[in-house]
PDB file of C-alpha atoms in Angstrom:
ATOM      1  CA  UNK A  30     -15.701 -25.388 -22.802  1.00 73.00           C
ATOM      2  CA  UNK A  31     -14.916 -21.621 -22.381  1.00 91.00           C
ATOM      3  CA  UNK A  32     -12.380 -21.067 -19.527  1.00 94.00           C
ATOM      4  CA  UNK A  33     -11.609 -18.032 -17.616  1.00 94.00           C
ATOM      5  CA  UNK A  34      -8.537 -16.994 -15.376  1.00 95.00           C
ATOM      6  CA  UNK A  35     -10.250 -14.921 -12.525  1.00 95.00           C
ATOM      7  CA  UNK A  36     -10.139 -14.218  -9.001  1.00 95.00           C
ATOM      8  CA  UNK A  37     -11.823 -16.108  -6.312  1.00 95.00           C
ATOM      9  CA  UNK A  38     -12.631 -14.098  -2.894  1.00 94.00           C
ATOM     10  CA  UNK A  39     -11.258 -15.521   0.257  1.00 94.00           C
ATOM     11  CA  UNK A  40     -10.692 -14.081   3.552  1.00 93.00           C
ATOM     12  CA  UNK A  41     -12.968 -12.156   6.268  1.00 94.00           C
ATOM     13  CA  UNK A  42     -15.237  -9.135   5.777  1.00 94.00           C
ATOM     14  CA  UNK A  43     -13.154  -5.982   4.998  1.00 93.00           C
ATOM     15  CA  UNK A  44     -10.054  -7.947   4.723  1.00 95.00           C
ATOM     16  CA  UNK A  45     -10.357  -9.943   1.425  1.00 94.00           C
ATOM     17  CA  UNK A  46      -7.664 -11.931  -0.553  1.00 94.00           C
ATOM     18  CA  UNK A  47      -8.136 -13.722  -3.659  1.00 96.00           C
ATOM     19  CA  UNK A  48      -6.824 -16.763  -5.092  1.00 96.00           C
ATOM     20  CA  UNK A  49      -6.168 -16.590  -8.895  1.00 96.00           C
ATOM     21  CA  UNK A  50      -7.861 -19.546 -10.616  1.00 96.00           C
ATOM     22  CA  UNK A  51      -8.571 -20.992 -13.888  1.00 96.00           C
ATOM     23  CA  UNK A  52     -12.380 -21.767 -13.965  1.00 96.00           C
ATOM     24  CA  UNK A  53     -15.241 -22.635 -16.309  1.00 94.00           C
ATOM     25  CA  UNK A  54     -17.161 -19.393 -17.106  1.00 92.00           C
ATOM     26  CA  UNK A  55     -20.196 -20.749 -15.960  1.00 93.00           C
ATOM     27  CA  UNK A  56     -19.173 -21.631 -12.434  1.00 91.00           C
ATOM     28  CA  UNK A  57     -19.707 -18.920  -9.842  1.00 90.00           C
ATOM     29  CA  UNK A  58     -17.060 -16.630  -8.563  1.00 85.00           C
ATOM     30  CA  UNK A  59     -15.990 -18.596  -5.415  1.00 86.00           C
ATOM     31  CA  UNK A  60     -17.369 -21.987  -6.765  1.00 89.00           C
ATOM     32  CA  UNK A  61     -15.762 -24.926  -8.521  1.00 92.00           C
ATOM     33  CA  UNK A  62     -12.361 -24.285 -10.415  1.00 93.00           C
ATOM     34  CA  UNK A  63     -10.167 -26.238 -12.614  1.00 95.00           C
ATOM     35  CA  UNK A  64      -6.814 -25.205 -10.996  1.00 95.00           C
ATOM     36  CA  UNK A  65      -5.462 -22.532  -8.644  1.00 96.00           C
ATOM     37  CA  UNK A  66      -2.584 -20.831 -10.385  1.00 96.00           C
ATOM     38  CA  UNK A  67      -1.538 -18.162  -7.474  1.00 96.00           C
ATOM     39  CA  UNK A  68      -2.929 -15.489  -5.063  1.00 96.00           C
ATOM     40  CA  UNK A  69      -3.423 -11.588  -4.735  1.00 96.00           C
ATOM     41  CA  UNK A  70      -3.425  -9.776  -1.674  1.00 96.00           C
ATOM     42  CA  UNK A  71      -4.427  -6.154  -2.240  1.00 95.00           C
ATOM     43  CA  UNK A  72      -4.410  -5.561   1.611  1.00 94.00           C
ATOM     44  CA  UNK A  73      -0.524  -5.228   2.034  1.00 89.00           C
ATOM     45  CA  UNK A  74       1.455  -2.216   0.338  1.00 82.00           C
ATOM     46  CA  UNK A  75       2.232  -2.978  -2.474  1.00 83.00           C
ATOM     47  CA  UNK A  76      -0.143  -5.525  -3.147  1.00 90.00           C
ATOM     48  CA  UNK A  77       1.245  -9.071  -2.609  1.00 93.00           C
ATOM     49  CA  UNK A  78       0.874 -11.440  -5.807  1.00 95.00           C
ATOM     50  CA  UNK A  79       2.147 -15.068  -5.625  1.00 96.00           C
ATOM     51  CA  UNK A  80       1.841 -16.309  -9.066  1.00 95.00           C
ATOM     52  CA  UNK A  81       2.791 -19.574 -11.074  1.00 95.00           C
ATOM     53  CA  UNK A  82       4.030 -17.937 -14.308  1.00 94.00           C
ATOM     54  CA  UNK A  83       4.389 -21.200 -16.278  1.00 94.00           C
ATOM     55  CA  UNK A  84       1.023 -22.423 -15.537  1.00 95.00           C
ATOM     56  CA  UNK A  85      -0.479 -18.975 -16.258  1.00 96.00           C
ATOM     57  CA  UNK A  86       1.291 -19.028 -19.824  1.00 95.00           C
ATOM     58  CA  UNK A  87       0.181 -22.744 -20.391  1.00 95.00           C
ATOM     59  CA  UNK A  88      -3.412 -21.658 -19.627  1.00 96.00           C
ATOM     60  CA  UNK A  89      -3.105 -18.580 -21.673  1.00 95.00           C
ATOM     61  CA  UNK A  90      -1.850 -20.736 -24.605  1.00 94.00           C
ATOM     62  CA  UNK A  91      -4.704 -23.072 -24.344  1.00 93.00           C
ATOM     63  CA  UNK A  92      -7.316 -20.240 -24.950  1.00 93.00           C
ATOM     64  CA  UNK A  93      -7.901 -19.325 -21.381  1.00 95.00           C
ATOM     65  CA  UNK A  94      -9.324 -15.537 -21.280  1.00 95.00           C
ATOM     66  CA  UNK A  95      -8.327 -13.499 -18.090  1.00 96.00           C
ATOM     67  CA  UNK A  96     -10.649 -10.994 -16.547  1.00 95.00           C
ATOM     68  CA  UNK A  97      -9.887  -7.416 -16.653  1.00 96.00           C
ATOM     69  CA  UNK A  98      -8.296  -7.477 -13.051  1.00 95.00           C
ATOM     70  CA  UNK A  99      -6.556 -10.556 -13.616  1.00 96.00           C
ATOM     71  CA  UNK A 100      -5.169  -9.131 -16.988  1.00 97.00           C
ATOM     72  CA  UNK A 101      -3.771  -6.232 -15.075  1.00 96.00           C
ATOM     73  CA  UNK A 102      -2.046  -8.605 -12.546  1.00 96.00           C
ATOM     74  CA  UNK A 103      -0.593 -10.946 -15.323  1.00 96.00           C
ATOM     75  CA  UNK A 104       0.678  -7.788 -16.968  1.00 95.00           C
ATOM     76  CA  UNK A 105       2.290  -6.493 -13.730  1.00 94.00           C
ATOM     77  CA  UNK A 106       3.849  -9.701 -12.961  1.00 94.00           C
ATOM     78  CA  UNK A 107       5.401 -10.042 -16.655  1.00 94.00           C
ATOM     79  CA  UNK A 108       3.227 -13.132 -17.718  1.00 95.00           C
ATOM     80  CA  UNK A 109       1.844 -11.404 -20.780  1.00 95.00           C
ATOM     81  CA  UNK A 110       5.306 -10.104 -21.651  1.00 95.00           C
ATOM     82  CA  UNK A 111       6.872 -13.873 -21.461  1.00 94.00           C
ATOM     83  CA  UNK A 112       3.875 -15.106 -23.466  1.00 94.00           C
ATOM     84  CA  UNK A 113       4.772 -12.428 -25.980  1.00 94.00           C
ATOM     85  CA  UNK A 114       8.140 -13.398 -26.365  1.00 94.00           C
ATOM     86  CA  UNK A 115       7.801 -17.031 -26.434  1.00 93.00           C
ATOM     87  CA  UNK A 116       5.215 -16.218 -29.316  1.00 93.00           C
ATOM     88  CA  UNK A 117       8.237 -14.352 -31.078  1.00 93.00           C
ATOM     89  CA  UNK A 118      10.533 -17.523 -30.420  1.00 92.00           C
ATOM     90  CA  UNK A 119       7.742 -19.661 -31.941  1.00 91.00           C
ATOM     91  CA  UNK A 120       7.819 -17.672 -34.998  1.00 93.00           C
ATOM     92  CA  UNK A 121      11.622 -17.628 -35.376  1.00 90.00           C
ATOM     93  CA  UNK A 122      12.157 -13.821 -34.669  1.00 89.00           C
ATOM     94  CA  UNK A 123      14.755 -14.692 -32.061  1.00 88.00           C
ATOM     95  CA  UNK A 124      15.831 -17.727 -29.806  1.00 91.00           C
ATOM     96  CA  UNK A 125      14.792 -18.850 -26.434  1.00 91.00           C
ATOM     97  CA  UNK A 126      18.131 -17.501 -24.730  1.00 93.00           C
ATOM     98  CA  UNK A 127      17.424 -13.957 -26.177  1.00 93.00           C
ATOM     99  CA  UNK A 128      13.738 -14.003 -25.092  1.00 93.00           C
ATOM    100  CA  UNK A 129      14.768 -15.231 -21.232  1.00 93.00           C
ATOM    101  CA  UNK A 130      17.322 -12.256 -21.673  1.00 94.00           C
ATOM    102  CA  UNK A 131      14.837  -9.855 -22.428  1.00 94.00           C
ATOM    103  CA  UNK A 132      12.583 -10.909 -19.893  1.00 94.00           C
ATOM    104  CA  UNK A 133      15.270 -10.862 -17.080  1.00 95.00           C
ATOM    105  CA  UNK A 134      16.413  -7.388 -18.321  1.00 96.00           C
ATOM    106  CA  UNK A 135      12.543  -6.321 -17.908  1.00 95.00           C
ATOM    107  CA  UNK A 136      12.326  -7.981 -14.370  1.00 94.00           C
ATOM    108  CA  UNK A 137      15.538  -6.248 -13.111  1.00 96.00           C
ATOM    109  CA  UNK A 138      14.371  -2.763 -14.696  1.00 96.00           C
ATOM    110  CA  UNK A 139      10.995  -3.365 -12.925  1.00 93.00           C
ATOM    111  CA  UNK A 140      12.841  -4.302  -9.677  1.00 93.00           C
ATOM    112  CA  UNK A 141      14.711  -0.879  -9.939  1.00 95.00           C
ATOM    113  CA  UNK A 142      11.799   1.080 -10.439  1.00 93.00           C
ATOM    114  CA  UNK A 143      10.013  -0.846  -7.407  1.00 89.00           C
ATOM    115  CA  UNK A 144      12.972   0.021  -5.120  1.00 92.00           C
ATOM    116  CA  UNK A 145      12.846   3.752  -6.157  1.00 93.00           C
ATOM    117  CA  UNK A 146       9.360   4.126  -5.672  1.00 90.00           C
ATOM    118  CA  UNK A 147       9.677   2.414  -2.222  1.00 89.00           C
ATOM    119  CA  UNK A 148      12.870   4.642  -1.139  1.00 92.00           C
ATOM    120  CA  UNK A 149      10.803   7.690  -2.268  1.00 92.00           C
ATOM    121  CA  UNK A 150       7.919   6.655  -0.144  1.00 91.00           C
ATOM    122  CA  UNK A 151       9.925   6.100   2.904  1.00 92.00           C
ATOM    123  CA  UNK A 152      11.789   9.360   2.506  1.00 94.00           C
ATOM    124  CA  UNK A 153       8.452  11.147   2.089  1.00 94.00           C
ATOM    125  CA  UNK A 154       7.072   9.242   5.260  1.00 93.00           C
ATOM    126  CA  UNK A 155      10.203  10.383   7.210  1.00 94.00           C
ATOM    127  CA  UNK A 156       9.806  14.081   6.037  1.00 95.00           C
ATOM    128  CA  UNK A 157       6.103  14.063   7.006  1.00 95.00           C
ATOM    129  CA  UNK A 158       6.948  12.780  10.290  1.00 95.00           C
ATOM    130  CA  UNK A 159       9.636  15.307  10.814  1.00 95.00           C
ATOM    131  CA  UNK A 160       7.097  17.951   9.945  1.00 95.00           C
ATOM    132  CA  UNK A 161       4.677  16.831  12.187  1.00 95.00           C
ATOM    133  CA  UNK A 162       6.933  16.496  14.975  1.00 94.00           C
ATOM    134  CA  UNK A 163       8.020  20.164  14.605  1.00 94.00           C
ATOM    135  CA  UNK A 164       4.666  21.160  14.462  1.00 94.00           C
ATOM    136  CA  UNK A 165       4.006  19.368  17.705  1.00 95.00           C
ATOM    137  CA  UNK A 166       6.880  20.903  19.318  1.00 94.00           C
ATOM    138  CA  UNK A 167       5.807  24.296  18.451  1.00 95.00           C
ATOM    139  CA  UNK A 168       2.445  23.804  19.671  1.00 94.00           C
ATOM    140  CA  UNK A 169       3.700  22.364  22.890  1.00 95.00           C
ATOM    141  CA  UNK A 170       5.944  25.165  23.312  1.00 94.00           C
ATOM    142  CA  UNK A 171       3.228  27.703  22.669  1.00 94.00           C
ATOM    143  CA  UNK A 172       0.929  25.789  25.224  1.00 95.00           C
ATOM    144  CA  UNK A 173       3.835  26.137  27.771  1.00 94.00           C
ATOM    145  CA  UNK A 174       4.201  29.635  27.289  1.00 94.00           C
ATOM    146  CA  UNK A 175       0.474  30.292  27.731  1.00 94.00           C
ATOM    147  CA  UNK A 176       0.389  28.220  30.932  1.00 94.00           C
ATOM    148  CA  UNK A 177       3.546  30.256  32.205  1.00 93.00           C
ATOM    149  CA  UNK A 178       1.986  33.573  31.257  1.00 93.00           C
ATOM    150  CA  UNK A 179      -1.213  32.455  33.023  1.00 93.00           C
ATOM    151  CA  UNK A 180       0.676  31.428  36.219  1.00 92.00           C
ATOM    152  CA  UNK A 181       2.341  34.647  35.847  1.00 92.00           C
ATOM    153  CA  UNK A 182      -0.617  36.690  35.457  1.00 91.00           C
ATOM    154  CA  UNK A 183      -2.261  34.918  38.479  1.00 91.00           C
ATOM    155  CA  UNK A 184       0.645  35.494  40.780  1.00 91.00           C
ATOM    156  CA  UNK A 185       0.462  39.359  39.622  1.00 90.00           C
ATOM    157  CA  UNK A 186      -3.030  39.354  40.641  1.00 90.00           C
ATOM    158  CA  UNK A 187      -2.455  37.699  43.872  1.00 90.00           C
ATOM    159  CA  UNK A 188       0.359  40.036  44.671  1.00 89.00           C
ATOM    160  CA  UNK A 189      -1.837  43.074  43.768  1.00 89.00           C
ATOM    161  CA  UNK A 190      -4.711  41.564  45.907  1.00 89.00           C
ATOM    162  CA  UNK A 191      -2.320  41.237  48.869  1.00 88.00           C
ATOM    163  CA  UNK A 192      -1.109  44.610  48.299  1.00 87.00           C
ATOM    164  CA  UNK A 193      -4.696  45.859  48.147  1.00 86.00           C
ATOM    165  CA  UNK A 194      -5.491  44.273  51.481  1.00 86.00           C
ATOM    166  CA  UNK A 195      -1.962  45.556  53.017  1.00 85.00           C
ATOM    167  CA  UNK A 196      -3.100  48.990  51.967  1.00 84.00           C
ATOM    168  CA  UNK A 197      -6.698  48.603  53.273  1.00 83.00           C
ATOM    169  CA  UNK A 198      -5.298  47.370  56.544  1.00 83.00           C
ATOM    170  CA  UNK A 199      -3.071  50.233  56.958  1.00 82.00           C
ATOM    171  CA  UNK A 200      -5.926  52.491  55.945  1.00 80.00           C
ATOM    172  CA  UNK A 201      -7.942  51.196  58.756  1.00 79.00           C
ATOM    173  CA  UNK A 202      -5.057  51.447  61.546  1.00 77.00           C
ATOM    174  CA  UNK A 203      -4.476  55.023  60.346  1.00 69.00           C
ATOM    175  CA  UNK A 204      -7.703  56.528  61.397  1.00 65.00           C
ATOM    176  CA  UNK A 205      -7.989  54.527  64.592  1.00 57.00           C
ATOM    177  CA  UNK A 206      -4.649  55.819  65.691  1.00 54.00           C
ATOM    178  CA  UNK A 207      -5.859  59.518  65.125  1.00 54.00           C
TER     179      UNK A 207
END
């Protein structure tokens, strides 16, 4: 029986999340499966993966073939690296303690890179918010200046109109006095 490690879709329309399952090749995507070994939620940033690494390694050793997407997820989580290191232990290239040391070093390095990326994204978000705030402040100042100028022009026009009425009233009184 050919076995695949693949994704089974769950969730609502437009907000899918997936179970990582081991299933027979002939079964449908969301159909019958042998074992659930994890979950994958692409809706979060970064995508959330909950995976039982030991079960995944057991199934890979038993010949289960992951789909392309699941292979990327397994690689990203370090399952394929750990399987590779365990194959090295099996061949006698190094012992199991060395394999665990190398795997933990890889995980720490990956965690540092992820933390650096998260801090970079946070600082970029803050600087973008600062730029937006400055632009909004400038627009508001321009609007306030335009409103003040319009009010000033209206006041000047009203004063000119009153002066014209006063001059007209004086002009009418002057011929009557003669």
